[in-house]
């Protein structure tokens, strides 16, 4: 059957059909995401990424494609050698990124990108959504402005994972600067995970990281050590341009971060504070540094005497709980927020920066560190489920039989064997029946690991009565024998003396007590775990020499 269509309708359909054809003709096909493989370490810029593709050429190709794109950077050292000029088109100097781009290396120990002299490595421009993983970023000369390794401009987003940022130089943010627009909060943002910052220096603020003028940064499982600032924040500075009339809040949030061995005021000109962290707080804005499960310990402020010295922190810190902050020097450093689980006044006992396994070097905690097993007990959003190396948390790091998260970026392994030794000293000797006799039990640990749950089992002389115990940290149960227990004992440490007093039973002659020490760790040398003390009961006969007169 033939369809009959009125003339007006046919004309209308013809017009619409033509229109549809025209519209279809002007819509370009969506550009496919690119996966670009770098094939040469030399820094060339011929505008083409083909079989002969430099890192710079790959970035330029990604910038020209709507993306999101991926660049694979094989193992090797890629030194940016094209001398920098004032441009943002990726022609020379730093690598200018303005697209959605993921750059993946072969691992931080294997893939290194070295900045051009007098510039940084990466410049994330306003439209950039930049993800970097498995790479070491190494600075050379001082970059202009902020960010000796990476500058995150207003409007840009950075994700940095499993990488090392080292030897960067800049006015602010020797390693990285997250630079807001000075108007809007979080106008530039960074997420930093499983990253180590070391050897970076800022002439002014933030040796490792500067969060400035409304920038925002979130750090998880990050280590900062060996960084410095001429002014404030040897590790991190959260601040603003003081010339702004209505500044936005800059925010940094830290979870399981270790900040140790960093320096403020490294030029000793008495301008600067906060060797670990510095937060600018004034009448216009209260910038935020949020801390959870974080260690700030053993940093330095080299301001000359008699200037006020703030070695670990300066400004107002917002605690989310379970942090170790070594030296909270007043005036200058104030901790507000949730104080649950916080430890202050003691060093975290950090080790040196070493390859402890995992994608990046880390700072372990020495045996007996107060940060071991004292992190937030809630695993997940509070305590990161893995540490910086990817090791699953929590681990029983102090040998007490209970697995708990450590503070900081490194989850300590179970302690190794502990060589405990016991000495048992009696006093007085001799002692009369019915008198009080005191035994002192002294426990030492020669290592190589910490001893958890140290226990002493004491067997008194037969017939002894009135047994009492004492000693800091010891908990005892008195029955036929005396059982005493205390917490962990570190390597090369001596436990507080355990004292046991009793009433000497009737009779005469020698009485003997014995004791044995143990812990939850294996002991490679059990022969020194036991001790005895023999005491003469009764009056000793006085020996009077017989003198014969001639």
GROMACS .gro file of N, CA and C in nm, residues 101-220:
model
  360
  101UNK      N    1   4.573   1.409   3.178
  101UNK     CA    2   4.691   1.330   3.139
  101UNK      C    3   4.739   1.245   3.256
  102UNK      N    4   4.766   1.117   3.228
  102UNK     CA    5   4.827   1.026   3.324
  102UNK      C    6   4.967   0.991   3.275
  103UNK      N    7   5.067   1.010   3.361
  103UNK     CA    8   5.206   0.979   3.327
  103UNK      C    9   5.253   0.870   3.422
  104UNK      N   10   5.291   0.755   3.364
  104UNK     CA   11   5.326   0.638   3.444
  104UNK      C   12   5.469   0.596   3.416
  105UNK      N   13   5.549   0.590   3.522
  105UNK     CA   14   5.687   0.545   3.509
  105UNK      C   15   5.699   0.398   3.544
  106UNK      N   16   5.823   0.349   3.539
  106UNK     CA   17   5.851   0.209   3.569
  106UNK      C   18   5.881   0.187   3.717
  107UNK      N   19   5.851   0.287   3.800
  107UNK     CA   20   5.881   0.282   3.943
  107UNK      C   21   5.981   0.389   3.978
  108UNK      N   22   5.966   0.446   4.097
  108UNK     CA   23   6.053   0.557   4.137
  108UNK      C   24   6.201   0.524   4.132
  109UNK      N   25   6.246   0.403   4.169
  109UNK     CA   26   6.388   0.375   4.157
  109UNK      C   27   6.437   0.364   4.012
  110UNK      N   28   6.345   0.340   3.917
  110UNK     CA   29   6.385   0.311   3.780
  110UNK      C   30   6.369   0.430   3.685
  111UNK      N   31   6.268   0.512   3.704
  111UNK     CA   32   6.238   0.623   3.613
  111UNK      C   33   6.260   0.755   3.684
  112UNK      N   34   6.350   0.837   3.631
  112UNK     CA   35   6.381   0.967   3.690
  112UNK      C   36   6.368   1.075   3.584
  113UNK      N   37   6.301   1.184   3.619
  113UNK     CA   38   6.294   1.302   3.533
  113UNK      C   39   6.366   1.415   3.605
  114UNK      N   40   6.465   1.473   3.539
  114UNK     CA   41   6.549   1.578   3.598
  114UNK      C   42   6.510   1.712   3.537
  115UNK      N   43   6.488   1.812   3.621
  115UNK     CA   44   6.445   1.943   3.574
  115UNK      C   45   6.555   2.012   3.496
  116UNK      N   46   6.514   2.098   3.404
  116UNK     CA   47   6.608   2.187   3.337
  116UNK      C   48   6.664   2.286   3.438
  117UNK      N   49   6.788   2.324   3.420
  117UNK     CA   50   6.850   2.417   3.514
  117UNK      C   51   6.770   2.547   3.521
  118UNK      N   52   6.732   2.585   3.644
  118UNK     CA   53   6.656   2.708   3.663
  118UNK      C   54   6.507   2.693   3.640
  119UNK      N   55   6.458   2.570   3.640
  119UNK     CA   56   6.315   2.549   3.621
  119UNK      C   57   6.271   2.425   3.699
  120UNK      N   58   6.143   2.399   3.700
  120UNK     CA   59   6.087   2.283   3.768
  120UNK      C   60   6.074   2.167   3.670
  121UNK      N   61   6.012   2.056   3.713
  121UNK     CA   62   5.989   1.943   3.624
  121UNK      C   63   5.854   1.957   3.554
  122UNK      N   64   5.745   1.972   3.630
  122UNK     CA   65   5.611   1.981   3.572
  122UNK      C   66   5.543   2.110   3.613
  123UNK      N   67   5.468   2.167   3.518
  123UNK     CA   68   5.385   2.285   3.542
  123UNK      C   69   5.243   2.247   3.502
  124UNK      N   70   5.156   2.227   3.602
  124UNK     CA   71   5.016   2.192   3.575
  124UNK      C   72   4.937   2.321   3.559
  125UNK      N   73   4.896   2.351   3.434
  125UNK     CA   74   4.826   2.475   3.405
  125UNK      C   75   4.677   2.462   3.437
  126UNK      N   76   4.603   2.570   3.418
  126UNK     CA   77   4.468   2.581   3.473
  126UNK      C   78   4.374   2.470   3.430
  127UNK      N   79   4.392   2.414   3.311
  127UNK     CA   80   4.299   2.312   3.264
  127UNK      C   81   4.351   2.170   3.287
  128UNK      N   82   4.462   2.156   3.354
  128UNK     CA   83   4.526   2.025   3.369
  128UNK      C   84   4.458   1.940   3.475
  129UNK      N   85   4.442   1.812   3.443
  129UNK     CA   86   4.408   1.709   3.541
  129UNK      C   87   4.521   1.606   3.529
  130UNK      N   88   4.621   1.623   3.611
  130UNK     CA   89   4.748   1.552   3.594
  130UNK      C   90   4.765   1.444   3.700
  131UNK      N   91   4.792   1.321   3.655
  131UNK     CA   92   4.821   1.209   3.745
  131UNK      C   93   4.959   1.156   3.712
  132UNK      N   94   5.044   1.144   3.814
  132UNK     CA   95   5.181   1.096   3.797
  132UNK      C   96   5.203   0.982   3.895
  133UNK      N   97   5.265   0.873   3.849
  133UNK     CA   98   5.297   0.762   3.939
  133UNK      C   99   5.425   0.693   3.895
  134UNK      N  100   5.495   0.636   3.993
  134UNK     CA  101   5.612   0.554   3.964
  134UNK      C  102   5.729   0.629   3.905
  135UNK      N  103   5.754   0.751   3.954
  135UNK     CA  104   5.860   0.836   3.897
  135UNK      C  105   5.933   0.909   4.009
  136UNK      N  106   6.064   0.930   3.991
  136UNK     CA  107   6.139   1.024   4.074
  136UNK      C  108   6.152   1.156   4.000
  137UNK      N  109   6.110   1.264   4.065
  137UNK     CA  110   6.122   1.399   4.010
  137UNK      C  111   6.238   1.467   4.081
  138UNK      N  112   6.341   1.507   4.005
  138UNK     CA  113   6.460   1.563   4.067
  138UNK      C  114   6.486   1.703   4.015
  139UNK      N  115   6.500   1.796   4.109
  139UNK     CA  116   6.526   1.933   4.072
  139UNK      C  117   6.674   1.958   4.048
  140UNK      N  118   6.704   2.077   3.998
  140UNK     CA  119   6.843   2.120   3.979
  140UNK      C  120   6.857   2.262   4.034
  141UNK      N  121   6.852   2.360   3.946
  141UNK     CA  122   6.859   2.498   3.992
  141UNK      C  123   6.725   2.544   4.044
  142UNK      N  124   6.719   2.669   4.093
  142UNK     CA  125   6.598   2.720   4.155
  142UNK      C  126   6.495   2.757   4.050
  143UNK      N  127   6.373   2.703   4.067
  143UNK     CA  128   6.263   2.734   3.976
  143UNK      C  129   6.207   2.872   4.008
  144UNK      N  130   6.154   2.942   3.907
  144UNK     CA  131   6.094   3.073   3.935
  144UNK      C  132   5.963   3.058   4.011
  145UNK      N  133   5.944   3.141   4.113
  145UNK     CA  134   5.818   3.136   4.189
  145UNK      C  135   5.810   3.012   4.275
  146UNK      N  136   5.701   2.937   4.261
  146UNK     CA  137   5.677   2.822   4.348
  146UNK      C  138   5.691   2.690   4.276
  147UNK      N  139   5.716   2.585   4.354
  147UNK     CA  140   5.717   2.449   4.301
  147UNK      C  141   5.845   2.411   4.232
  148UNK      N  142   5.943   2.361   4.309
  148UNK     CA  143   6.069   2.320   4.248
  148UNK      C  144   6.057   2.189   4.173
  149UNK      N  145   5.959   2.105   4.210
  149UNK     CA  146   5.932   1.981   4.137
  149UNK      C  147   5.809   1.994   4.050
  150UNK      N  148   5.699   2.040   4.111
  150UNK     CA  149   5.572   2.058   4.041
  150UNK      C  150   5.506   2.186   4.091
  151UNK      N  151   5.455   2.266   3.998
  151UNK     CA  152   5.370   2.380   4.031
  151UNK      C  153   5.229   2.348   3.983
  152UNK      N  154   5.133   2.351   4.078
  152UNK     CA  155   4.993   2.328   4.046
  152UNK      C  156   4.924   2.464   4.045
  153UNK      N  157   4.889   2.511   3.926
  153UNK     CA  158   4.831   2.643   3.909
  153UNK      C  159   4.683   2.644   3.949
  154UNK      N  160   4.623   2.765   3.969
  154UNK     CA  161   4.479   2.773   3.994
  154UNK      C  162   4.400   2.704   3.883
  155UNK      N  163   4.303   2.623   3.923
  155UNK     CA  164   4.222   2.550   3.827
  155UNK      C  165   4.275   2.412   3.792
  156UNK      N  166   4.397   2.379   3.834
  156UNK     CA  167   4.457   2.250   3.801
  156UNK      C  168   4.438   2.151   3.916
  157UNK      N  169   4.446   2.022   3.881
  157UNK     CA  170   4.435   1.915   3.978
  157UNK      C  171   4.552   1.819   3.958
  158UNK      N  172   4.617   1.783   4.070
  158UNK     CA  173   4.730   1.690   4.065
  158UNK      C  174   4.702   1.569   4.152
  159UNK      N  175   4.733   1.451   4.100
  159UNK     CA  176   4.739   1.329   4.180
  159UNK      C  177   4.879   1.272   4.164
  160UNK      N  178   4.950   1.256   4.273
  160UNK     CA  179   5.087   1.205   4.270
  160UNK      C  180   5.095   1.083   4.360
  161UNK      N  181   5.143   0.970   4.304
  161UNK     CA  182   5.143   0.844   4.377
  161UNK      C  183   5.275   0.770   4.355
  162UNK      N  184   5.319   0.697   4.459
  162UNK     CA  185   5.431   0.603   4.449
  162UNK      C  186   5.553   0.667   4.383
  163UNK      N  187   5.585   0.787   4.426
  163UNK     CA  188   5.692   0.864   4.363
  163UNK      C  189   5.782   0.929   4.467
  164UNK      N  190   5.892   0.985   4.418
  164UNK     CA  191   5.987   1.058   4.502
  164UNK      C  192   6.004   1.197   4.444
  165UNK      N  193   5.998   1.299   4.530
  165UNK     CA  194   6.023   1.437   4.490
  165UNK      C  195   6.148   1.482   4.566
  166UNK      N  196   6.255   1.511   4.494
  166UNK     CA  197   6.380   1.537   4.563
  166UNK      C  198   6.459   1.651   4.497
  167UNK      N  199   6.537   1.720   4.580
  167UNK     CA  200   6.636   1.818   4.536
  167UNK      C  201   6.576   1.936   4.461
  168UNK      N  202   6.446   1.965   4.483
  168UNK     CA  203   6.384   2.079   4.418
  168UNK      C  204   6.423   2.210   4.487
  169UNK      N  205   6.421   2.317   4.412
  169UNK     CA  206   6.454   2.451   4.464
  169UNK      C  207   6.352   2.549   4.409
  170UNK      N  208   6.295   2.631   4.498
  170UNK     CA  209   6.199   2.732   4.456
  170UNK      C  210   6.184   2.835   4.566
  171UNK      N  211   6.115   2.944   4.537
  171UNK     CA  212   6.088   3.044   4.641
  171UNK      C  213   5.994   2.986   4.746
  172UNK      N  214   5.887   2.921   4.701
  172UNK     CA  215   5.793   2.851   4.789
  172UNK      C  216   5.775   2.709   4.735
  173UNK      N  217   5.760   2.616   4.828
  173UNK     CA  218   5.736   2.479   4.784
  173UNK      C  219   5.855   2.422   4.709
  174UNK      N  220   5.962   2.394   4.782
  174UNK     CA  221   6.080   2.340   4.716
  174UNK      C  222   6.050   2.213   4.639
  175UNK      N  223   5.957   2.132   4.690
  175UNK     CA  224   5.913   2.013   4.617
  175UNK      C  225   5.793   2.042   4.530
  176UNK      N  226   5.683   2.083   4.593
  176UNK     CA  227   5.557   2.110   4.522
  176UNK      C  228   5.492   2.234   4.581
  177UNK      N  229   5.433   2.316   4.496
  177UNK     CA  230   5.342   2.420   4.544
  177UNK      C  231   5.205   2.400   4.482
  178UNK      N  232   5.103   2.405   4.569
  178UNK     CA  233   4.963   2.403   4.527
  178UNK      C  234   4.914   2.546   4.542
  179UNK      N  235   4.901   2.616   4.431
  179UNK     CA  236   4.881   2.761   4.429
  179UNK      C  237   4.736   2.795   4.394
  180UNK      N  238   4.662   2.844   4.495
  180UNK     CA  239   4.526   2.888   4.469
  180UNK      C  240   4.522   3.022   4.399
  181UNK      N  241   4.400   3.064   4.363
  181UNK     CA  242   4.385   3.190   4.288
  181UNK      C  243   4.373   3.311   4.378
  182UNK      N  244   4.377   3.292   4.510
  182UNK     CA  245   4.368   3.405   4.602
  182UNK      C  246   4.226   3.453   4.624
  183UNK      N  247   4.128   3.383   4.563
  183UNK     CA  248   3.988   3.424   4.575
  183UNK      C  249   3.901   3.309   4.626
  184UNK      N  250   3.916   3.194   4.564
  184UNK     CA  251   3.828   3.082   4.592
  184UNK      C  252   3.901   2.971   4.667
  185UNK      N  253   3.837   2.911   4.767
  185UNK     CA  254   3.899   2.796   4.834
  185UNK      C  255   3.912   2.679   4.737
  186UNK      N  256   4.016   2.599   4.758
  186UNK     CA  257   4.040   2.477   4.678
  186UNK      C  258   4.044   2.507   4.529
  187UNK      N  259   4.092   2.625   4.492
  187UNK     CA  260   4.100   2.660   4.350
  187UNK      C  261   4.213   2.587   4.279
  188UNK      N  262   4.304   2.527   4.354
  188UNK     CA  263   4.402   2.431   4.301
  188UNK      C  264   4.409   2.319   4.403
  189UNK      N  265   4.423   2.195   4.357
  189UNK     CA  266   4.418   2.085   4.453
  189UNK      C  267   4.520   1.977   4.417
  190UNK      N  268   4.563   1.904   4.521
  190UNK     CA  269   4.658   1.795   4.503
  190UNK      C  270   4.622   1.681   4.597
  191UNK      N  271   4.631   1.559   4.546
  191UNK     CA  272   4.621   1.438   4.626
  191UNK      C  273   4.754   1.365   4.615
  192UNK      N  274   4.818   1.343   4.730
  192UNK     CA  275   4.954   1.289   4.731
  192UNK      C  276   4.954   1.164   4.817
  193UNK      N  277   4.991   1.050   4.757
  193UNK     CA  278   4.984   0.922   4.824
  193UNK      C  279   5.111   0.841   4.801
  194UNK      N  280   5.166   0.787   4.912
  194UNK     CA  281   5.284   0.700   4.905
  194UNK      C  282   5.399   0.769   4.833
  195UNK      N  283   5.431   0.887   4.880
  195UNK     CA  284   5.533   0.971   4.818
  195UNK      C  285   5.636   1.013   4.924
  196UNK      N  286   5.762   1.021   4.883
  196UNK     CA  287   5.869   1.069   4.970
  196UNK      C  288   5.925   1.200   4.917
  197UNK      N  289   5.933   1.300   5.005
  197UNK     CA  290   5.997   1.429   4.975
  197UNK      C  291   6.129   1.434   5.050
  198UNK      N  292   6.239   1.458   4.982
  198UNK     CA  293   6.367   1.469   5.050
  198UNK      C  294   6.462   1.559   4.972
  199UNK      N  295   6.541   1.636   5.045
  199UNK     CA  296   6.643   1.720   4.983
  199UNK      C  297   6.591   1.844   4.914
  200UNK      N  298   6.464   1.880   4.936
  200UNK     CA  299   6.407   1.999   4.872
  200UNK      C  300   6.430   2.122   4.959
  201UNK      N  301   6.436   2.239   4.894
  201UNK     CA  302   6.455   2.364   4.971
  201UNK      C  303   6.373   2.477   4.910
  202UNK      N  304   6.306   2.553   4.998
  202UNK     CA  305   6.237   2.675   4.959
  202UNK      C  306   6.310   2.794   5.019
  203UNK      N  307   6.334   2.895   4.939
  203UNK     CA  308   6.397   3.015   4.992
  203UNK      C  309   6.308   3.083   5.095
  204UNK      N  310   6.177   3.066   5.081
  204UNK     CA  311   6.084   3.130   5.172
  204UNK      C  312   6.004   3.027   5.251
  205UNK      N  313   5.897   2.971   5.194
  205UNK     CA  314   5.802   2.889   5.268
  205UNK      C  315   5.790   2.748   5.210
  206UNK      N  316   5.783   2.648   5.298
  206UNK     CA  317   5.749   2.513   5.256
  206UNK      C  318   5.861   2.441   5.185
  207UNK      N  319   5.956   2.386   5.262
  207UNK     CA  320   6.067   2.317   5.200
  207UNK      C  321   6.024   2.204   5.110
  208UNK      N  322   5.931   2.121   5.157
  208UNK     CA  323   5.879   2.011   5.075
  208UNK      C  324   5.753   2.052   5.001
  209UNK      N  325   5.658   2.117   5.072
  209UNK     CA  326   5.527   2.145   5.015
  209UNK      C  327   5.477   2.280   5.064
  210UNK      N  328   5.429   2.360   4.970
  210UNK     CA  329   5.361   2.486   5.002
  210UNK      C  330   5.218   2.478   4.951
  211UNK      N  331   5.123   2.505   5.041
  211UNK     CA  332   4.982   2.518   5.004
  211UNK      C  333   4.948   2.665   5.025
  212UNK      N  334   4.915   2.736   4.916
  212UNK     CA  335   4.920   2.883   4.919
  212UNK      C  336   4.795   2.941   4.854
  213UNK      N  337   4.745   3.050   4.915
  213UNK     CA  338   4.640   3.133   4.855
  213UNK      C  339   4.514   3.057   4.816
  214UNK      N  340   4.471   2.964   4.904
  214UNK     CA  341   4.348   2.892   4.877
  214UNK      C  342   4.367   2.757   4.811
  215UNK      N  343   4.489   2.709   4.805
  215UNK     CA  344   4.512   2.575   4.755
  215UNK      C  345   4.466   2.471   4.857
  216UNK      N  346   4.454   2.345   4.810
  216UNK     CA  347   4.411   2.237   4.896
  216UNK      C  348   4.494   2.113   4.865
  217UNK      N  349   4.542   2.043   4.969
  217UNK     CA  350   4.622   1.923   4.949
  217UNK      C  351   4.582   1.818   5.051
  218UNK      N  352   4.574   1.692   5.005
  218UNK     CA  353   4.546   1.578   5.091
  218UNK      C  354   4.660   1.479   5.078
  219UNK      N  355   4.722   1.446   5.191
  219UNK     CA  356   4.839   1.359   5.192
  219UNK      C  357   4.810   1.234   5.273
  220UNK      N  358   4.841   1.117   5.217
  220UNK     CA  359   4.826   0.989   5.287
  220UNK      C  360   4.951   0.906   5.263
   0.00000   0.00000   0.00000
